Short mmCIF file of C-alpha atoms and ligand atoms in Angstrom, two decimals:
data_model
loop_
_atom_site.label_atom_id
_atom_site.label_comp_id
_atom_site.label_asym_id
_atom_site.label_seq_id
_atom_site.Cartn_x
_atom_site.Cartn_y
_atom_site.Cartn_z
CA MET O 458 14.30 -22.55 28.20
CA LYS O 459 12.30 -23.09 30.92
CA GLN O 460 8.62 -23.01 31.36
CA GLU O 461 9.12 -20.60 34.22
CA ASP O 462 11.45 -18.46 32.67
CA ILE O 463 8.66 -18.08 29.79
CA MET O 464 6.43 -17.29 32.18
CA MET O 465 7.90 -14.64 34.26
CA ASN O 466 9.75 -13.06 31.05
CA HIS O 467 6.13 -13.15 29.16
CA ARG O 468 8.15 -13.76 26.09
CA ILE O 469 8.31 -17.53 23.77
CA PRO O 470 11.68 -17.38 22.35
CA ASP O 471 11.22 -18.67 18.28
CA GLU O 472 13.38 -22.04 19.20
CA VAL O 473 9.94 -23.32 21.82
CA ARG O 474 7.43 -21.48 19.40
CA TYR O 475 8.56 -23.54 16.26
CA ALA O 476 9.88 -26.08 17.97
CA ARG O 477 7.72 -28.85 15.68
CA GLN O 478 7.96 -26.98 13.07
CA ILE O 479 11.77 -26.31 13.04
CA ARG O 480 12.04 -30.15 13.74
CA PHE O 481 10.69 -31.01 10.31
CA LYS O 482 13.87 -31.58 8.56
CA PRO O 483 12.55 -30.40 5.08
CA LEU O 484 11.95 -26.94 6.63
CA ALA O 485 14.51 -27.56 10.01
CA VAL O 486 15.96 -23.73 11.48
CA ASP O 487 17.05 -21.84 7.77
CA GLY O 488 12.98 -22.91 6.48
CA GLN O 489 11.84 -21.12 9.43
CA SER O 490 14.03 -18.33 9.36
CA LEU O 491 12.91 -17.62 5.70
CA ILE O 492 8.95 -18.01 6.95
CA THR O 493 9.64 -15.86 9.62
CA ALA O 494 11.28 -13.20 7.25
CA SER O 495 8.25 -13.25 4.92
CA LYS O 496 5.52 -11.05 4.07
CA VAL O 497 2.15 -12.36 3.09
CA ALA O 498 -0.91 -10.96 2.40
CA VAL O 499 -4.81 -12.62 2.85
CA VAL O 500 -7.56 -11.43 0.52
CA GLY O 501 -10.88 -12.59 2.37
CA MET O 502 -11.15 -13.29 5.54
CA GLY O 503 -14.07 -15.74 5.41
CA ALA O 504 -14.04 -19.59 6.03
CA LEU O 505 -11.02 -19.92 4.01
CA GLY O 506 -8.67 -17.22 4.73
CA CYS O 507 -9.34 -18.12 8.52
CA VAL O 508 -7.82 -21.45 8.07
CA ILE O 509 -5.33 -19.83 6.16
CA ALA O 510 -4.24 -17.27 8.22
CA GLN O 511 -4.09 -19.00 11.45
CA HIS O 512 -1.57 -21.53 10.18
CA LEU O 513 0.58 -19.03 8.42
CA ALA O 514 0.02 -16.67 12.28
CA ARG O 515 0.97 -19.92 14.26
CA GLY O 516 3.60 -21.22 11.97
CA GLY O 517 5.52 -17.57 12.36
CA ALA O 518 4.91 -15.78 8.91
CA GLY O 519 6.51 -12.69 10.05
CA TYR O 520 4.09 -9.95 8.32
CA LEU O 521 0.54 -10.85 7.29
CA ARG O 522 -2.08 -8.31 6.05
CA LEU O 523 -5.70 -9.28 6.36
CA ILE O 524 -7.74 -7.75 3.40
CA ASP O 525 -11.93 -8.37 3.82
CA ARG O 526 -14.82 -6.52 3.69
CA ASP O 527 -17.36 -7.58 5.37
CA ILE O 528 -18.44 -7.84 8.93
CA VAL O 529 -18.98 -10.91 11.44
CA GLU O 530 -22.43 -12.57 11.28
CA ALA O 531 -24.65 -15.23 12.82
CA SER O 532 -24.24 -17.25 10.10
CA ASN O 533 -20.25 -17.09 10.01
CA LEU O 534 -19.63 -19.02 13.23
CA GLN O 535 -20.50 -22.57 11.81
CA ARG O 536 -16.71 -22.41 9.51
CA GLN O 537 -15.26 -18.84 10.38
CA ILE O 538 -13.24 -20.54 13.07
CA LEU O 539 -11.53 -17.22 14.27
CA TYR O 540 -14.61 -15.81 15.03
CA ASP O 541 -16.93 -15.83 18.06
CA GLU O 542 -20.52 -14.95 19.06
CA ASP O 543 -19.02 -11.50 20.74
CA ASP O 544 -17.90 -10.90 17.40
CA VAL O 545 -21.39 -10.94 16.08
CA TYR O 546 -23.33 -8.79 19.01
CA ALA O 547 -20.13 -6.38 18.51
CA VAL O 548 -20.76 -5.56 14.62
CA MET O 549 -16.74 -6.60 14.03
CA PRO O 550 -15.23 -6.18 10.70
CA LYS O 551 -14.05 -9.59 10.23
CA ALA O 552 -9.87 -8.33 9.65
CA GLN O 553 -9.80 -6.45 13.09
CA ALA O 554 -11.49 -9.74 14.45
CA ALA O 555 -9.38 -11.83 13.22
CA ALA O 556 -6.28 -9.88 13.47
CA ARG O 557 -7.02 -9.72 17.57
CA ARG O 558 -6.97 -13.36 17.40
CA LEU O 559 -4.32 -13.85 15.72
CA LYS O 560 -2.25 -11.54 17.84
CA ALA O 561 -3.24 -13.66 20.72
CA ALA O 562 -1.93 -16.33 19.17
CA ASN O 563 1.77 -15.17 18.33
CA SER O 564 2.77 -12.04 19.23
CA SER O 565 5.54 -12.18 17.86
CA ILE O 566 4.20 -11.75 14.55
CA GLN O 567 2.97 -8.29 12.70
CA VAL O 568 -0.44 -8.45 11.53
CA ASP O 569 -2.31 -5.61 9.76
CA ALA O 570 -5.90 -5.21 9.25
CA MET O 571 -7.15 -3.94 6.73
CA VAL O 572 -11.35 -3.17 6.59
CA GLU O 573 -11.32 -2.74 2.64
CA ASP O 574 -13.18 -3.95 -0.53
CA LEU O 575 -9.97 -4.81 -2.82
CA THR O 576 -10.90 -2.88 -5.89
CA PRO O 577 -9.00 -2.03 -8.92
CA ALA O 578 -8.34 1.43 -7.63
CA ASN O 579 -6.62 0.01 -4.29
CA ALA O 580 -5.22 -3.15 -5.36
CA GLU O 581 -1.88 -1.34 -6.24
CA GLU O 582 -1.52 0.00 -2.67
CA LEU O 583 -3.14 -3.03 -0.78
CA LEU O 584 -1.33 -5.65 -2.66
CA LYS O 585 2.22 -3.82 -2.29
CA GLY O 586 4.99 -5.50 -0.71
CA VAL O 587 4.22 -8.69 0.14
CA ASP O 588 6.13 -12.11 -0.85
CA LEU O 589 2.86 -14.08 -1.53
CA ILE O 590 -0.75 -13.74 -2.00
CA LEU O 591 -3.53 -16.13 -0.65
CA ASP O 592 -6.62 -16.27 -2.18
CA GLY O 593 -9.76 -16.44 0.59
CA THR O 594 -12.21 -14.70 -1.35
CA ASP O 595 -15.74 -16.13 -2.76
CA ASN O 596 -16.01 -14.74 -5.92
CA PHE O 597 -14.31 -14.73 -9.55
CA SER O 598 -13.85 -11.04 -10.22
CA THR O 599 -11.56 -10.45 -6.82
CA ARG O 600 -9.38 -13.95 -8.17
CA TYR O 601 -8.92 -12.26 -11.52
CA LEU O 602 -7.99 -8.97 -10.21
CA ILE O 603 -5.30 -10.83 -7.68
CA ASN O 604 -4.15 -12.77 -10.92
CA ASP O 605 -3.85 -9.72 -12.85
CA TYR O 606 -1.82 -7.99 -10.13
CA SER O 607 0.26 -11.26 -9.39
CA VAL O 608 1.35 -11.66 -13.09
CA LYS O 609 2.00 -7.92 -13.77
CA HIS O 610 4.40 -7.89 -10.69
CA GLY O 611 5.57 -11.50 -10.40
CA ILE O 612 4.33 -12.16 -7.43
CA PRO O 613 3.13 -15.64 -6.59
CA TRP O 614 -0.69 -16.56 -5.24
CA ILE O 615 -2.45 -19.76 -4.11
CA TYR O 616 -5.92 -20.21 -5.64
CA GLY O 617 -8.48 -22.11 -3.29
CA GLY O 618 -12.40 -22.63 -3.37
CA ALA O 619 -14.84 -25.36 -1.35
CA VAL O 620 -18.45 -25.82 -1.94
CA GLY O 621 -20.70 -28.22 -0.81
CA SER O 622 -18.27 -30.83 0.18
CA GLY O 623 -15.82 -30.25 -2.12
CA GLY O 624 -12.81 -27.91 -3.25
CA MET O 625 -10.08 -27.18 -5.56
CA MET O 626 -6.74 -25.51 -5.21
CA MET O 627 -4.01 -24.76 -7.27
CA ALA O 628 -0.43 -22.42 -6.64
CA ILE O 629 0.06 -19.84 -9.45
CA ARG O 630 3.60 -18.91 -9.95
CA PRO O 631 4.14 -15.73 -12.80
CA GLY O 632 6.28 -16.82 -15.06
CA SER O 633 6.82 -20.52 -14.57
CA THR O 634 3.09 -21.99 -13.90
CA PRO O 635 0.40 -21.39 -16.30
CA CYS O 636 -1.56 -18.15 -14.44
CA TYR O 637 -5.56 -18.53 -12.97
CA ARG O 638 -7.03 -17.23 -16.40
CA CYS O 639 -5.11 -19.60 -18.64
CA LEU O 640 -7.51 -22.19 -17.14
CA PHE O 641 -10.31 -20.25 -16.21
CA PRO O 642 -10.53 -17.75 -19.27
CA ALA O 643 -14.24 -15.97 -18.29
CA ALA O 644 -16.22 -16.35 -15.13
CA PRO O 645 -19.17 -18.74 -15.55
CA ALA O 646 -22.29 -16.74 -16.38
CA PRO O 647 -24.27 -16.01 -12.89
CA GLY O 648 -26.47 -18.63 -11.55
CA THR O 649 -24.55 -21.41 -13.71
CA THR O 650 -22.30 -22.82 -10.77
CA ASP O 651 -22.99 -23.73 -7.13
CA THR O 652 -21.93 -21.59 -4.76
CA CYS O 653 -21.84 -21.65 -0.78
CA GLU O 654 -25.72 -19.93 -1.19
CA THR O 655 -27.26 -22.31 -3.25
CA ALA O 656 -25.15 -25.41 -2.09
CA GLY O 657 -23.75 -24.82 1.23
CA VAL O 658 -20.82 -26.04 2.48
CA LEU O 659 -19.07 -28.09 4.76
CA SER O 660 -16.32 -27.02 7.37
CA PRO O 661 -13.47 -29.81 6.66
CA ALA O 662 -14.23 -29.05 2.97
CA ILE O 663 -13.09 -25.78 3.67
CA ASP O 664 -10.38 -26.77 6.22
CA MET O 665 -9.16 -29.25 3.47
CA ALA O 666 -8.90 -26.91 0.99
CA ALA O 667 -7.24 -23.89 2.79
CA SER O 668 -4.65 -26.35 4.32
CA LEU O 669 -3.42 -27.38 1.19
CA GLN O 670 -3.34 -23.53 0.48
CA THR O 671 -1.20 -22.92 3.22
CA ALA O 672 0.86 -25.97 3.06
CA GLU O 673 1.99 -24.92 -1.23
CA ALA O 674 2.37 -21.49 1.08
CA PHE O 675 4.93 -22.89 3.69
CA LYS O 676 6.75 -24.50 0.65
CA LEU O 677 7.13 -21.51 -1.11
CA LEU O 678 7.86 -19.34 1.69
CA SER O 679 11.05 -21.43 3.30
CA GLY O 680 12.63 -21.46 -0.39
CA ARG O 681 11.30 -25.08 -1.40
CA SER O 682 9.45 -24.47 -4.66
CA ASP O 683 10.70 -27.86 -5.78
CA LYS O 684 8.15 -29.51 -3.39
CA LEU O 685 4.96 -27.26 -5.16
CA HIS O 686 2.51 -30.27 -6.66
CA GLY O 687 2.28 -27.88 -9.94
CA SER O 688 -1.42 -29.01 -10.19
CA LEU O 689 -4.82 -28.48 -10.21
CA ILE O 690 -6.69 -30.61 -7.21
CA GLN O 691 -9.60 -31.28 -6.73
CA PHE O 692 -11.15 -32.81 -3.72
CA ASP O 693 -14.33 -34.13 -2.50
CA ILE O 694 -14.84 -35.22 1.28
CA TRP O 695 -18.08 -36.58 1.25
CA ASP O 696 -17.74 -39.06 -1.97
CA THR O 697 -14.44 -39.25 -0.76
CA GLY O 698 -11.45 -38.62 -3.58
CA MET O 699 -9.01 -36.29 -4.98
CA THR O 700 -7.97 -35.44 -7.91
CA GLN O 701 -4.91 -33.68 -9.17
CA LEU O 702 -4.75 -32.20 -12.55
CA LYS O 703 -1.55 -31.70 -14.51
CA ILE O 704 -1.43 -27.76 -15.48
CA SER O 705 2.10 -27.73 -16.94
CA ASP O 706 0.66 -27.69 -20.51
CA SER O 707 -2.24 -25.22 -19.64
CA LYS O 708 -0.37 -22.12 -20.45
CA ARG O 709 -2.24 -20.05 -23.45
CA ALA O 710 -0.11 -18.06 -25.54
CA ASP O 711 -3.22 -15.66 -26.09
CA CYS O 712 -4.09 -15.42 -22.63
CA PRO O 713 -5.15 -11.98 -21.69
CA CYS O 714 -2.96 -11.79 -18.79
CA CYS O 715 0.10 -13.74 -19.04
CA GLY O 716 0.24 -13.89 -22.64
CA LEU O 717 -0.44 -10.54 -23.87
CA HIS O 718 -0.52 -8.58 -20.49
CA HIS O 719 -3.16 -6.77 -20.65
CA TYR O 720 -4.14 -6.53 -16.83
CA GLU O 721 -7.29 -5.42 -17.76
CA PHE O 722 -8.97 -6.37 -14.63
CA LEU O 723 -6.51 -3.93 -12.56
CA GLU O 724 -7.45 -0.72 -14.61
CA PRO O 725 -9.75 1.38 -12.79
CA ASP O 726 -13.22 1.18 -14.45
CA GLU O 727 -16.24 3.07 -14.21
CA ALA O 728 -17.99 -0.06 -14.71
CA HIS O 729 -16.72 -1.75 -11.53
CA PRO O 730 -19.92 -2.35 -9.86
CA ALA O 731 -20.62 0.36 -7.16
CA VAL O 732 -24.15 -2.48 -5.94
CA GLU O 733 -22.87 -5.64 -5.53
CA ALA O 734 -25.14 -8.49 -4.17
CA LEU O 735 -22.76 -10.67 -1.82
CA CYS O 736 -22.61 -14.15 -1.85
CA GLY O 737 -23.51 -16.51 1.00
CA ARG O 738 -26.29 -14.54 2.25
CA SER O 739 -29.18 -11.53 1.81
CA SER O 740 -26.59 -8.77 1.57
CA VAL O 741 -25.47 -6.22 -1.04
CA GLN O 742 -22.57 -4.36 -0.69
CA LEU O 743 -22.47 -0.95 -2.20
CA THR O 744 -19.54 1.39 -2.79
CA PRO O 745 -19.34 5.12 -3.55
CA ALA O 746 -18.02 5.76 -6.92
CA VAL O 747 -15.38 8.55 -5.21
CA PRO O 748 -14.80 7.01 -1.74
CA MET O 749 -15.45 10.21 1.01
CA ARG O 750 -14.66 10.48 4.33
CA LEU O 751 -17.62 10.43 6.75
CA ASN O 752 -17.95 11.52 10.40
CA LEU O 753 -20.35 8.54 11.65
CA ASP O 754 -20.51 10.26 14.91
CA GLU O 755 -23.03 12.95 13.81
CA LEU O 756 -24.44 10.48 11.06
CA ALA O 757 -24.69 8.37 14.01
CA SER O 758 -26.91 11.61 15.67
CA ARG O 759 -28.96 12.08 12.77
CA LEU O 760 -29.66 8.40 12.12
CA GLN O 761 -31.23 8.04 15.19
CA ALA O 762 -34.66 9.11 13.91
CA ALA O 763 -34.76 6.32 11.43
CA GLY O 764 -34.13 3.76 13.29
CA THR O 765 -31.33 1.69 16.20
CA VAL O 766 -27.97 2.49 15.71
CA GLU O 767 -25.08 1.04 16.93
CA ARG O 768 -21.59 1.89 16.76
CA ASN O 769 -18.13 0.75 17.34
CA PRO O 770 -14.77 2.50 16.24
CA TYR O 771 -14.98 1.38 12.78
CA LEU O 772 -18.48 1.47 12.01
CA LEU O 773 -22.06 2.44 11.97
CA LYS O 774 -24.79 0.27 12.16
CA LEU O 775 -28.65 1.37 11.48
CA LEU O 776 -31.09 -1.41 12.31
CA LEU O 777 -34.32 -0.14 10.35
CA PRO O 778 -37.80 -0.90 11.54
CA ASN O 779 -38.49 -3.95 8.93
CA ASP O 780 -35.60 -5.47 9.95
CA GLN O 781 -33.27 -4.40 7.17
CA SER O 782 -30.05 -3.06 8.25
CA LEU O 783 -26.84 -0.81 7.41
CA VAL O 784 -23.88 -1.23 7.88
CA LEU O 785 -21.50 1.87 6.94
CA PHE O 786 -17.60 2.28 6.69
CA PRO O 787 -16.00 5.81 7.32
CA ASP O 788 -14.84 5.46 3.63
CA GLY O 789 -18.67 5.54 2.45
CA ARG O 790 -18.82 1.79 1.56
CA ALA O 791 -22.19 0.24 2.99
CA LEU O 792 -23.53 -2.92 3.93
CA ILE O 793 -27.33 -3.58 3.63
CA GLN O 794 -28.53 -6.49 4.78
CA GLY O 795 -31.81 -7.98 4.45
CA THR O 796 -32.15 -7.26 0.85
CA ASN O 797 -30.41 -9.34 -2.53
CA ASP O 798 -31.94 -6.80 -4.70
CA PRO O 799 -29.33 -3.83 -5.95
CA ASP O 800 -32.08 -1.16 -6.80
CA GLN O 801 -33.75 -1.65 -3.36
CA ALA O 802 -30.10 -1.56 -1.58
CA ARG O 803 -29.61 1.61 -3.97
CA ARG O 804 -32.56 3.52 -2.65
CA LEU O 805 -32.04 2.61 0.94
CA TYR O 806 -28.89 3.98 0.45
CA THR O 807 -29.33 7.27 -1.11
CA ARG O 808 -32.00 8.09 1.41
CA ILE O 809 -30.39 7.46 4.25
CA MET O 810 -26.98 9.55 2.81
CA ALA O 811 -28.88 11.83 1.19
CA PRO O 812 -32.17 12.58 3.48
ZN1 LIG N 405 -2.55 -16.70 -18.39
#
């Protein structure tokens, strides 16, 4: 098809859009068709999720579900490549902002934005029906939750993480590889590992982890699981180096998840943290025990007296005189910005919601 026809019809045929990917012999037309027919969930639309979703969308994964609980903030712009300054000023949820960018890059795929926190209570619904799950999260509890769902339903997922100048990744295929819990039986005690908060992070390290994740995703989605590297990759881009740790012998018969099939992270649990300090900045997330349906317009007018209220179709933001702010979603979930103290956040939430 000629360029003029594309301009005239406002439609880009797949054979043009994916021409270079199809020309790559190990994929070819058949591999591309399988990628186009695939359904993928990306959990976490921070730095990793942005890179992963961008490659998948442009590469033609036919259905993308973007799951993220957060809004775009100024300190995200250094590395979260799907967002811009307007998203910060408009207090855009990351999932919505990302979906808009990705649809602009590829209108032939379907992109669903879910502005939600993935929890044991909603995981079955939020992850239902996809062929593959990509990890763009920044915390252990969500990864254990994804791992439980993956092993229970036989859906592969691809783990990745980056901090400082390094990162790691591996693909988990239930029944074929060890699971995440076989290798990382328990989350490290809080404060014992580096996070983006304590060690910072270089954006090329994130791109590297996310690109390695997406490469494995393309292999899986195109039916070429024979090409998966089958290892835990660790790398550093500052002290340049990469190691591949063989994991084929790491499957544990007593693994609570893939050995004993106890999916404890999927069990809705009273103890699920209703108040959680978020990695990477001074924010606390507060989730009500029972989801509610808030009338944000009514709340917006009531809260005028408490501070400056901003409103968009997805949320309400209240900026308080002490520079703290509260972002409220329609289901009652809140992000309290300007504090790391869960008790202080809980007091503020209670005061605002039940004056
Ligand atoms: Zn396991």
